[in-house]
Short mmCIF file of C-alpha atoms and ligand atoms in Angstrom, two decimals:
data_model
loop_
_atom_site.label_atom_id
_atom_site.label_comp_id
_atom_site.label_asym_id
_atom_site.label_seq_id
_atom_site.Cartn_x
_atom_site.Cartn_y
_atom_site.Cartn_z
CA MET A 1332 123.41 99.35 97.35
CA ALA A 1333 125.09 102.46 95.97
CA GLY A 1334 122.82 104.76 94.03
CA PRO A 1335 123.56 105.28 90.36
CA VAL A 1336 124.95 108.56 89.15
CA THR A 1337 122.18 109.87 86.98
CA VAL A 1338 121.55 113.14 85.28
CA GLY A 1339 118.43 112.17 83.34
CA LYS A 1340 118.18 110.91 79.82
CA SER A 1341 119.61 113.28 77.25
CA ASP A 1342 118.37 111.20 74.33
CA HIS A 1343 114.70 111.67 73.35
CA TRP A 1344 112.28 110.65 70.63
CA GLY A 1345 112.72 113.02 67.70
CA SER A 1346 109.04 113.28 66.77
CA ARG A 1347 105.60 112.04 67.75
CA PHE A 1348 105.56 109.80 64.70
CA GLY A 1349 108.91 108.34 65.70
CA PHE A 1350 107.72 107.61 69.22
CA ILE A 1351 104.48 106.02 68.01
CA MET A 1352 106.35 103.82 65.58
CA ALA A 1353 108.82 102.76 68.28
CA ALA A 1354 106.08 102.12 70.84
CA VAL A 1355 103.81 100.31 68.40
CA GLY A 1356 106.94 98.56 67.18
CA SER A 1357 107.61 97.29 70.68
CA SER A 1358 104.03 96.10 71.14
CA VAL A 1359 103.45 94.60 67.74
CA GLY A 1360 105.68 91.60 67.33
CA LEU A 1361 105.80 87.86 67.68
CA GLY A 1362 103.22 88.27 70.43
CA ASN A 1363 100.65 89.22 67.81
CA LEU A 1364 101.74 87.00 64.93
CA TRP A 1365 103.00 83.88 66.65
CA ARG A 1366 101.84 83.77 70.28
CA PHE A 1367 98.31 85.20 70.02
CA PRO A 1368 97.03 82.83 67.29
CA TYR A 1369 98.46 79.69 68.84
CA ILE A 1370 97.23 80.46 72.33
CA ALA A 1371 93.81 81.49 71.01
CA GLY A 1372 93.82 78.23 69.05
CA GLU A 1373 94.73 76.13 72.07
CA MET A 1374 92.15 77.88 74.23
CA GLY A 1375 89.30 77.37 71.79
CA GLY A 1376 89.20 80.80 70.16
CA SER A 1377 86.31 83.14 70.86
CA ALA A 1378 85.85 82.86 74.64
CA PHE A 1379 89.58 83.40 75.10
CA ILE A 1380 89.48 86.43 72.83
CA LEU A 1381 86.65 88.02 74.77
CA ILE A 1382 88.57 87.65 78.03
CA TYR A 1383 91.71 88.85 76.30
CA LEU A 1384 89.99 92.08 75.21
CA GLY A 1385 88.74 92.58 78.77
CA CYS A 1386 92.29 92.14 80.10
CA ILE A 1387 93.66 94.71 77.65
CA LEU A 1388 91.05 97.27 78.62
CA LEU A 1389 90.89 96.79 82.39
CA PHE A 1390 94.47 95.79 83.20
CA GLY A 1391 96.86 96.37 80.30
CA PHE A 1392 95.79 99.86 79.31
CA PRO A 1393 95.95 101.50 82.76
CA VAL A 1394 99.32 99.87 83.44
CA LEU A 1395 100.57 101.11 80.06
CA MET A 1396 99.57 104.67 80.96
CA ALA A 1397 101.18 104.38 84.38
CA GLU A 1398 104.43 103.13 82.87
CA TYR A 1399 104.64 106.01 80.38
CA ALA A 1400 103.71 108.54 83.07
CA LEU A 1401 106.21 107.36 85.66
CA GLY A 1402 108.91 106.88 83.04
CA ARG A 1403 108.53 110.42 81.76
CA HIS A 1404 108.44 111.76 85.28
CA GLY A 1405 111.59 109.85 86.21
CA GLN A 1406 113.55 110.63 83.02
CA ARG A 1407 115.85 107.71 83.73
CA SER A 1408 116.00 103.96 83.27
CA SER A 1409 113.14 102.19 85.03
CA ILE A 1410 115.24 101.16 88.03
CA ALA A 1411 116.77 104.62 88.45
CA SER A 1412 113.39 106.34 87.92
CA ILE A 1413 111.78 104.27 90.67
CA ARG A 1414 114.71 105.04 92.96
CA LYS A 1415 114.31 108.74 92.23
CA ILE A 1416 110.55 108.66 92.89
CA VAL A 1417 110.85 106.79 96.21
CA THR A 1418 113.73 108.89 97.55
CA GLU A 1419 112.07 112.15 96.62
CA ASN A 1420 108.83 111.10 98.30
CA LYS A 1421 110.36 109.23 101.26
CA LYS A 1422 108.83 105.89 100.33
CA PRO A 1423 110.33 102.43 100.96
CA ILE A 1424 113.43 101.82 98.84
CA ALA A 1425 112.26 98.20 98.41
CA TRP A 1426 110.12 99.43 95.51
CA VAL A 1427 113.29 99.47 93.43
CA GLY A 1428 112.85 95.69 93.41
CA MET A 1429 109.95 96.23 91.01
CA GLY A 1430 112.42 97.67 88.53
CA TRP A 1431 114.70 94.70 88.99
CA LEU A 1432 111.82 92.28 88.43
CA GLY A 1433 111.01 94.16 85.23
CA ALA A 1434 114.60 94.12 84.00
CA ILE A 1435 114.94 90.39 84.71
CA ALA A 1436 111.60 89.66 83.03
CA SER A 1437 112.66 91.69 79.96
CA LEU A 1438 115.92 89.84 79.62
CA LEU A 1439 114.23 86.47 80.12
CA LEU A 1440 111.72 87.40 77.42
CA PHE A 1441 114.53 88.57 75.18
CA SER A 1442 116.49 85.34 75.66
CA PHE A 1443 113.86 83.16 73.98
CA TYR A 1444 112.48 85.87 71.72
CA ILE A 1445 115.72 85.83 69.75
CA VAL A 1446 115.34 82.10 69.13
CA ILE A 1447 111.77 82.33 67.80
CA SER A 1448 112.98 85.27 65.71
CA ALA A 1449 115.75 83.02 64.38
CA TRP A 1450 113.07 80.56 63.19
CA VAL A 1451 111.40 83.47 61.37
CA PHE A 1452 114.76 84.55 59.97
CA ASP A 1453 115.41 81.03 58.67
CA PHE A 1454 112.06 81.13 56.84
CA VAL A 1455 113.06 84.26 54.89
CA PRO A 1456 115.53 82.62 52.48
CA GLN A 1457 113.42 79.44 52.42
CA ALA A 1458 110.48 81.50 51.17
CA PHE A 1459 112.44 83.60 48.68
CA LEU A 1460 114.05 80.49 47.20
CA GLY A 1461 110.65 78.90 46.59
CA GLY A 1462 111.07 76.34 49.37
CA PHE A 1463 107.34 76.33 50.17
CA SER A 1464 106.14 75.70 46.65
CA GLY A 1465 103.33 73.18 46.50
CA PHE A 1466 103.26 72.77 50.29
CA ASP A 1467 100.28 71.04 51.86
CA ALA A 1468 99.74 70.80 55.62
CA ALA A 1469 101.83 67.64 56.03
CA ALA A 1470 104.79 68.93 54.02
CA SER A 1471 104.72 72.21 55.91
CA GLY A 1472 104.63 70.49 59.29
CA GLU A 1473 107.60 68.38 58.32
CA ASN A 1474 109.48 71.45 57.09
CA PHE A 1475 108.97 73.25 60.39
CA GLY A 1476 110.27 70.23 62.32
CA GLU A 1477 113.35 70.05 60.09
CA THR A 1478 113.97 73.77 60.41
CA THR A 1479 113.98 73.81 64.19
CA SER A 1480 116.08 70.68 64.46
CA ASN A 1481 118.75 72.15 62.18
CA LYS A 1482 120.44 73.62 65.22
CA LEU A 1483 123.54 75.06 63.62
CA GLU A 1484 121.51 76.96 61.09
CA ILE A 1485 119.22 78.37 63.80
CA PHE A 1486 122.30 79.25 65.81
CA PHE A 1487 123.64 81.23 62.85
CA TYR A 1488 120.37 83.17 62.44
CA MET A 1489 120.12 83.81 66.16
CA CYS A 1490 123.63 85.29 66.18
CA ALA A 1491 122.76 87.56 63.25
CA PHE A 1492 119.53 88.72 64.88
CA LEU A 1493 121.24 89.29 68.22
CA ALA A 1494 124.10 91.22 66.63
CA LEU A 1495 121.62 93.53 64.86
CA ASN A 1496 119.87 94.15 68.18
CA VAL A 1497 123.11 95.03 69.93
CA PHE A 1498 124.10 97.29 67.05
CA ILE A 1499 120.86 99.28 66.96
CA VAL A 1500 120.51 99.60 70.74
CA ALA A 1501 124.15 100.68 71.00
CA ARG A 1502 123.42 103.47 68.50
CA GLY A 1503 120.92 104.98 70.88
CA VAL A 1504 117.27 105.89 71.03
CA HIS A 1505 116.84 108.57 68.41
CA GLY A 1506 119.56 107.45 66.04
CA GLY A 1507 118.96 103.70 66.39
CA ILE A 1508 115.62 102.49 67.74
CA GLU A 1509 113.45 105.29 66.38
CA LYS A 1510 115.03 105.24 62.92
CA ALA A 1511 114.64 101.48 62.62
CA ALA A 1512 110.99 101.57 63.71
CA GLU A 1513 110.08 104.49 61.43
CA ILE A 1514 111.18 102.53 58.40
CA LEU A 1515 110.16 99.00 59.37
CA MET A 1516 106.72 99.42 60.92
CA PRO A 1517 104.89 101.12 58.02
CA LEU A 1518 106.22 98.45 55.66
CA PHE A 1519 104.97 95.79 58.02
CA PHE A 1520 101.43 97.20 58.09
CA VAL A 1521 101.11 97.33 54.32
CA MET A 1522 102.20 93.72 54.00
CA LEU A 1523 99.93 92.49 56.77
CA ILE A 1524 96.90 94.01 55.08
CA GLY A 1525 97.88 92.28 51.85
CA MET A 1526 98.15 88.94 53.70
CA VAL A 1527 94.73 89.23 55.25
CA ILE A 1528 93.09 90.03 51.95
CA PHE A 1529 94.74 86.97 50.49
CA ALA A 1530 93.83 84.68 53.39
CA VAL A 1531 90.22 85.82 53.51
CA ILE A 1532 89.74 85.38 49.77
CA THR A 1533 91.41 82.00 49.47
CA GLY A 1534 90.80 80.48 52.91
CA ASP A 1535 87.80 79.63 55.07
CA ALA A 1536 86.76 83.06 56.35
CA ALA A 1537 83.32 81.99 57.57
CA ARG A 1538 84.71 79.39 59.98
CA THR A 1539 87.28 81.91 61.16
CA VAL A 1540 84.61 84.43 62.08
CA GLU A 1541 82.75 81.73 63.97
CA PHE A 1542 85.90 80.49 65.69
CA LEU A 1543 87.06 83.95 66.73
CA PHE A 1544 83.79 85.70 67.50
CA THR A 1545 81.11 83.23 68.66
CA PRO A 1546 81.89 82.74 72.34
CA ASP A 1547 81.70 79.21 73.63
CA PHE A 1548 81.72 79.75 77.38
CA SER A 1549 81.97 76.04 78.13
CA LYS A 1550 85.64 76.32 77.15
CA ILE A 1551 86.50 78.79 79.92
CA THR A 1552 88.66 77.62 82.83
CA PHE A 1553 91.10 79.46 85.06
CA ASP A 1554 93.77 78.52 82.56
CA THR A 1555 91.91 80.62 80.02
CA PHE A 1556 92.00 83.65 82.30
CA MET A 1557 95.65 83.25 83.09
CA ALA A 1558 96.62 82.74 79.46
CA ALA A 1559 94.55 85.74 78.33
CA LEU A 1560 96.02 87.93 81.04
CA GLY A 1561 99.60 86.91 80.26
CA GLN A 1562 99.01 87.34 76.54
CA ALA A 1563 97.52 90.82 77.05
CA PHE A 1564 100.59 91.94 79.01
CA PHE A 1565 103.00 90.24 76.64
CA SER A 1566 101.38 91.73 73.58
CA LEU A 1567 101.15 95.28 74.93
CA SER A 1568 104.73 95.06 76.27
CA VAL A 1569 103.60 96.04 79.76
CA GLY A 1570 104.53 94.72 83.20
CA SER A 1571 108.28 94.58 82.64
CA CYS A 1572 108.99 98.31 82.71
CA VAL A 1573 109.78 98.38 78.98
CA MET A 1574 107.23 101.14 78.49
CA PHE A 1575 108.61 102.80 81.60
CA THR A 1576 111.90 102.97 79.74
CA TYR A 1577 110.31 104.27 76.53
CA GLY A 1578 108.37 106.82 78.60
CA ALA A 1579 111.64 108.33 79.81
CA TYR A 1580 112.41 109.41 76.24
CA LEU A 1581 109.04 111.13 75.81
CA THR A 1582 109.04 114.88 75.38
CA ARG A 1583 106.76 116.98 77.58
CA ASP A 1584 104.37 117.88 74.79
CA THR A 1585 103.28 114.27 74.17
CA ASN A 1586 99.74 113.51 75.37
CA ILE A 1587 100.16 110.20 77.20
CA PRO A 1588 96.53 108.96 77.47
CA LYS A 1589 95.92 109.62 73.79
CA ASN A 1590 99.10 107.94 72.66
CA ALA A 1591 98.67 105.01 75.01
CA GLY A 1592 95.20 104.53 73.51
CA LEU A 1593 96.66 104.57 70.04
CA VAL A 1594 99.35 102.03 70.88
CA ALA A 1595 96.92 99.68 72.65
CA SER A 1596 94.37 99.87 69.81
CA ALA A 1597 96.98 99.27 67.13
CA ASP A 1598 98.34 96.28 69.01
CA THR A 1599 94.92 94.72 69.54
CA LEU A 1600 93.94 95.31 65.96
CA VAL A 1601 97.09 93.65 64.67
CA ALA A 1602 96.47 90.59 66.86
CA LEU A 1603 92.95 90.19 65.48
CA VAL A 1604 94.12 90.85 61.96
CA ALA A 1605 96.87 88.26 62.39
CA GLY A 1606 94.11 85.83 63.40
CA PHE A 1607 92.44 86.61 60.10
CA ALA A 1608 95.64 85.95 58.21
CA ILE A 1609 96.18 82.59 59.91
CA PHE A 1610 92.91 80.85 60.79
CA PRO A 1611 91.26 80.89 57.34
CA ILE A 1612 94.23 78.85 56.18
CA VAL A 1613 94.12 76.59 59.23
CA PHE A 1614 90.55 75.64 58.45
CA SER A 1615 90.76 75.38 54.68
CA ALA A 1616 93.95 73.27 54.85
CA GLY A 1617 92.48 70.99 57.51
CA LEU A 1618 95.12 72.00 60.07
CA ASN A 1619 94.57 71.69 63.80
CA PRO A 1620 94.15 75.09 65.54
CA GLU A 1621 95.37 73.52 68.78
CA GLN A 1622 98.79 72.50 67.55
CA GLY A 1623 100.68 75.01 69.71
CA PRO A 1624 103.80 77.09 69.01
CA GLY A 1625 104.26 75.73 65.49
CA LEU A 1626 100.93 77.12 64.22
CA PHE A 1627 102.30 80.28 62.59
CA PHE A 1628 105.25 78.44 61.06
CA VAL A 1629 103.11 75.67 59.59
CA THR A 1630 100.12 77.64 58.29
CA MET A 1631 101.90 80.52 56.59
CA PRO A 1632 104.03 78.36 54.24
CA VAL A 1633 100.86 76.52 53.14
CA ALA A 1634 99.39 79.88 52.19
CA PHE A 1635 102.51 80.79 50.24
CA GLY A 1636 102.82 77.38 48.59
CA GLY A 1637 100.83 78.37 45.53
CA LEU A 1638 102.11 81.93 45.16
CA PRO A 1639 105.16 83.51 43.60
CA SER A 1640 108.00 82.97 46.04
CA PHE A 1641 108.71 86.65 46.66
CA VAL A 1642 105.32 87.07 48.40
CA GLY A 1643 106.24 84.67 51.21
CA GLY A 1644 109.74 86.09 51.28
CA ILE A 1645 108.48 89.60 51.86
CA PHE A 1646 106.00 88.42 54.49
CA PHE A 1647 108.60 86.66 56.62
CA THR A 1648 110.96 89.59 56.20
CA LEU A 1649 108.33 91.89 57.65
CA ALA A 1650 107.46 89.48 60.45
CA LEU A 1651 111.15 89.60 61.24
CA PHE A 1652 111.04 93.41 61.27
CA ALA A 1653 108.12 93.35 63.70
CA ALA A 1654 110.00 90.92 65.92
CA PHE A 1655 113.06 93.14 65.72
CA THR A 1656 111.33 96.36 66.81
CA SER A 1657 110.00 94.40 69.82
CA SER A 1658 113.25 92.75 70.78
CA ILE A 1659 115.17 96.02 70.76
CA SER A 1660 112.74 97.39 73.35
CA LEU A 1661 113.46 94.41 75.61
CA LEU A 1662 117.20 94.85 75.29
CA GLU A 1663 116.92 98.61 75.71
CA THR A 1664 115.33 98.14 79.13
CA GLY A 1665 118.46 96.45 80.44
CA VAL A 1666 120.91 98.65 78.55
CA SER A 1667 119.20 101.86 79.66
CA TRP A 1668 119.91 100.94 83.27
CA LEU A 1669 123.54 100.04 82.58
CA GLU A 1670 123.86 103.34 80.75
CA ASP A 1671 122.75 105.15 83.88
CA GLN A 1672 125.72 103.60 85.63
CA LYS A 1673 128.20 106.08 84.28
CA SER A 1674 131.06 103.61 84.37
CA ILE A 1675 129.42 101.21 81.92
CA GLY A 1676 127.70 103.19 79.19
CA ARG A 1677 125.46 102.24 76.32
CA VAL A 1678 127.84 100.48 73.95
CA LYS A 1679 129.51 98.31 76.58
CA GLY A 1680 126.12 97.61 78.19
CA ALA A 1681 124.59 96.43 74.90
CA ILE A 1682 127.55 94.18 74.14
CA GLY A 1683 127.71 92.78 77.67
CA LEU A 1684 124.04 91.86 77.79
CA GLY A 1685 124.32 90.55 74.23
CA VAL A 1686 126.96 88.06 75.36
CA ILE A 1687 124.80 86.79 78.23
CA MET A 1688 121.80 86.46 75.90
CA PHE A 1689 123.95 84.60 73.40
CA PHE A 1690 124.59 81.82 75.92
CA MET A 1691 120.97 81.65 77.02
CA GLY A 1692 119.87 81.51 73.38
CA ILE A 1693 122.16 78.54 72.77
CA GLY A 1694 120.44 76.79 75.68
CA TYR A 1695 117.01 77.13 74.01
CA ILE A 1696 118.27 76.02 70.62
CA TRP A 1697 119.48 72.77 72.07
CA MET A 1698 116.57 72.39 74.50
CA PRO A 1699 113.57 73.93 72.70
CA GLU A 1700 111.17 72.65 75.38
CA MET A 1701 112.68 75.30 77.67
CA ILE A 1702 111.07 77.99 75.49
CA ASP A 1703 107.62 77.01 76.72
CA HIS A 1704 108.72 77.25 80.35
CA ALA A 1705 110.49 80.58 79.86
CA SER A 1706 107.50 81.98 77.99
CA PHE A 1707 105.12 80.88 80.77
CA LEU A 1708 107.32 82.16 83.58
CA SER A 1709 108.11 85.53 82.02
CA GLY A 1710 104.91 86.17 80.07
CA ASP A 1711 102.18 84.60 82.17
CA VAL A 1712 103.67 85.06 85.65
CA MET A 1713 106.27 87.83 85.80
CA LEU A 1714 104.52 90.38 83.56
CA PRO A 1715 101.15 90.22 85.38
CA LEU A 1716 102.99 90.27 88.71
CA GLY A 1717 104.85 93.36 87.50
CA GLY A 1718 101.43 94.78 86.57
CA VAL A 1719 100.14 94.27 90.11
CA LEU A 1720 103.20 96.04 91.53
CA ILE A 1721 102.99 98.91 89.05
CA GLY A 1722 99.28 99.29 89.87
CA ILE A 1723 99.94 99.50 93.61
CA PHE A 1724 102.95 101.74 93.13
CA ALA A 1725 101.24 104.21 90.80
CA GLY A 1726 97.92 104.08 92.64
CA TRP A 1727 99.00 104.13 96.29
CA VAL A 1728 102.68 105.02 96.63
CA VAL A 1729 103.31 107.75 94.07
CA PRO A 1730 101.72 111.11 95.00
CA LYS A 1731 98.63 111.78 92.92
CA SER A 1732 100.11 115.11 91.81
CA ILE A 1733 102.73 113.29 89.73
CA LEU A 1734 100.08 111.42 87.77
CA GLU A 1735 98.02 114.58 87.40
CA ASN A 1736 101.02 116.30 86.00
CA GLU A 1737 101.79 113.52 83.52
CA LEU A 1738 98.30 112.39 82.53
CA GLY A 1739 96.30 115.59 83.03
CA LYS A 1740 93.37 116.09 85.41
CA GLY A 1741 89.94 114.80 84.53
CA ILE A 1742 87.63 111.85 84.52
CA HIS A 1743 90.17 109.72 82.61
CA LEU A 1744 92.62 110.12 85.50
CA GLU A 1745 90.01 109.16 88.08
CA ILE A 1746 89.07 106.04 86.11
CA ALA A 1747 92.73 105.15 85.65
CA LEU A 1748 93.30 105.53 89.38
CA VAL A 1749 90.40 103.25 90.30
CA LEU A 1750 91.71 100.65 87.89
CA LEU A 1751 95.30 100.96 89.17
CA ARG A 1752 94.38 101.01 92.85
CA PHE A 1753 91.74 98.30 92.98
CA VAL A 1754 90.94 96.47 89.77
CA VAL A 1755 94.51 95.71 88.65
CA PRO A 1756 95.95 94.47 91.98
CA ILE A 1757 92.89 92.58 93.18
CA PHE A 1758 91.76 90.84 90.02
CA ILE A 1759 95.20 90.07 88.66
CA SER A 1760 96.22 88.56 92.00
CA ILE A 1761 93.13 86.36 92.01
CA ILE A 1762 93.70 85.23 88.44
CA LEU A 1763 97.38 84.53 89.12
CA ILE A 1764 96.74 82.56 92.30
CA LEU A 1765 93.87 80.50 90.92
CA GLY A 1766 95.67 80.05 87.61
CA MET A 1767 98.74 78.66 89.37
CA ILE A 1768 96.64 76.35 91.53
CA GLY A 1769 94.86 75.15 88.41
CA LYS A 1770 98.15 74.61 86.61
CA PHE A 1771 100.05 72.80 89.30
CA PHE A 1772 97.12 70.96 90.89
CA PRO A 1773 94.88 70.26 87.90
CA ASP A 1774 92.70 67.84 89.85
CA GLY A 1775 91.80 70.39 92.45
CA GLY A 1776 94.00 68.78 95.08
N1 LIG B 1389 104.99 92.94 72.82
C1 LIG B 1389 106.02 92.17 72.17
C2 LIG B 1389 105.35 91.27 71.16
O1 LIG B 1389 104.16 91.26 71.04
C3 LIG B 1389 106.86 91.40 73.14
C4 LIG B 1389 107.30 92.20 74.31
C5 LIG B 1389 106.87 91.86 75.59
C6 LIG B 1389 108.11 93.31 74.13
C7 LIG B 1389 107.23 92.62 76.69
C8 LIG B 1389 108.47 94.09 75.21
C9 LIG B 1389 108.02 93.73 76.51
O2 LIG B 1389 105.99 90.54 70.48
#
């Protein structure tokens, strides 16, 4: 395999605020609004959430730091950065495979992410035009079914969403991704807070608190662990080298542990807050928390049914923004590598990957059941597997001096190293293996 011609990334984040918005923008997305509530609902709520928080702290956070650190050290796309690190330190070149796994996982995630985003997109005009007015649970459920089976319409919205992604990523990091995130993310936060206040006042807040925070340990199985682990990685955007890629655009004066802490806290907070926007309505409208991927799309219109139509319209617009700032980070991971291949470049890379994603997206629109499989394979298997590899790589392969240089010396580094060297690889492997056995041999045989 010929090595890429790389000179290091010339594009960088313009400011700390810009980086934080882009990084939080990548983390906060459909994972928080759509995936977290429905998986928490399916898994019985509180016990899942407790394990989820543990996964963020023990596995997700150290991997997030490692990705930023190695990305900034490498100053290239994830694949090229790994190649640089292993050649400089005379380590096995096979580690480059970790970058490939990440790039493939990112593109697989992107391929169905654009379809769920198209559902959100479709809800924007529906909401603005008063389409949810007077909705009860049954009407909303029916509406969601009709929306997703209107394939041509979803196809149209997917194309629009995909084209916007290609456009922004082609414009570059500072001029495209950072600008978009700086405008969209603050708007999103304001709206989310408004939604929670509304849901808590009008919905069943007491049952929500009980559902989310009173652990019922009888509900825990290995499935719960695997789902919580996958969701933690999915939500934080770690395990697929996306944060590796974003790390490459970090300037030297950015404090990585502090910023990683900020990103992880913001992401976790938004997931919990999204739970508080959704579950009060689930309980007061008599909806089933275990209904799966449709949960977000069925509950929210019920909430908006009795409100002026612009409220729902703005909410879905902002959910779309959050999805958008996440999807561009997935696409960027692939494009950044193609850009390092001097012969391809950013614009051609974005368009080329866009075309491949277009065809995959069509596949999901016509076979929506594939979304579940793709989400399981990429989110619950490939991301944690990527986490194990990143843990071993950062903890055992990369010289400690590199991490010291990027993360600073001190007790935080020692803790991070213990987590990366032992906790991440050992526990994630156990959860993955037992989770797979549980999934494919549910009767224990
Ligand atoms: N974290 C994003 C979300 O919550 C999804 C994502 C996963 C983005 C992995 C990048 C990498 O929606």
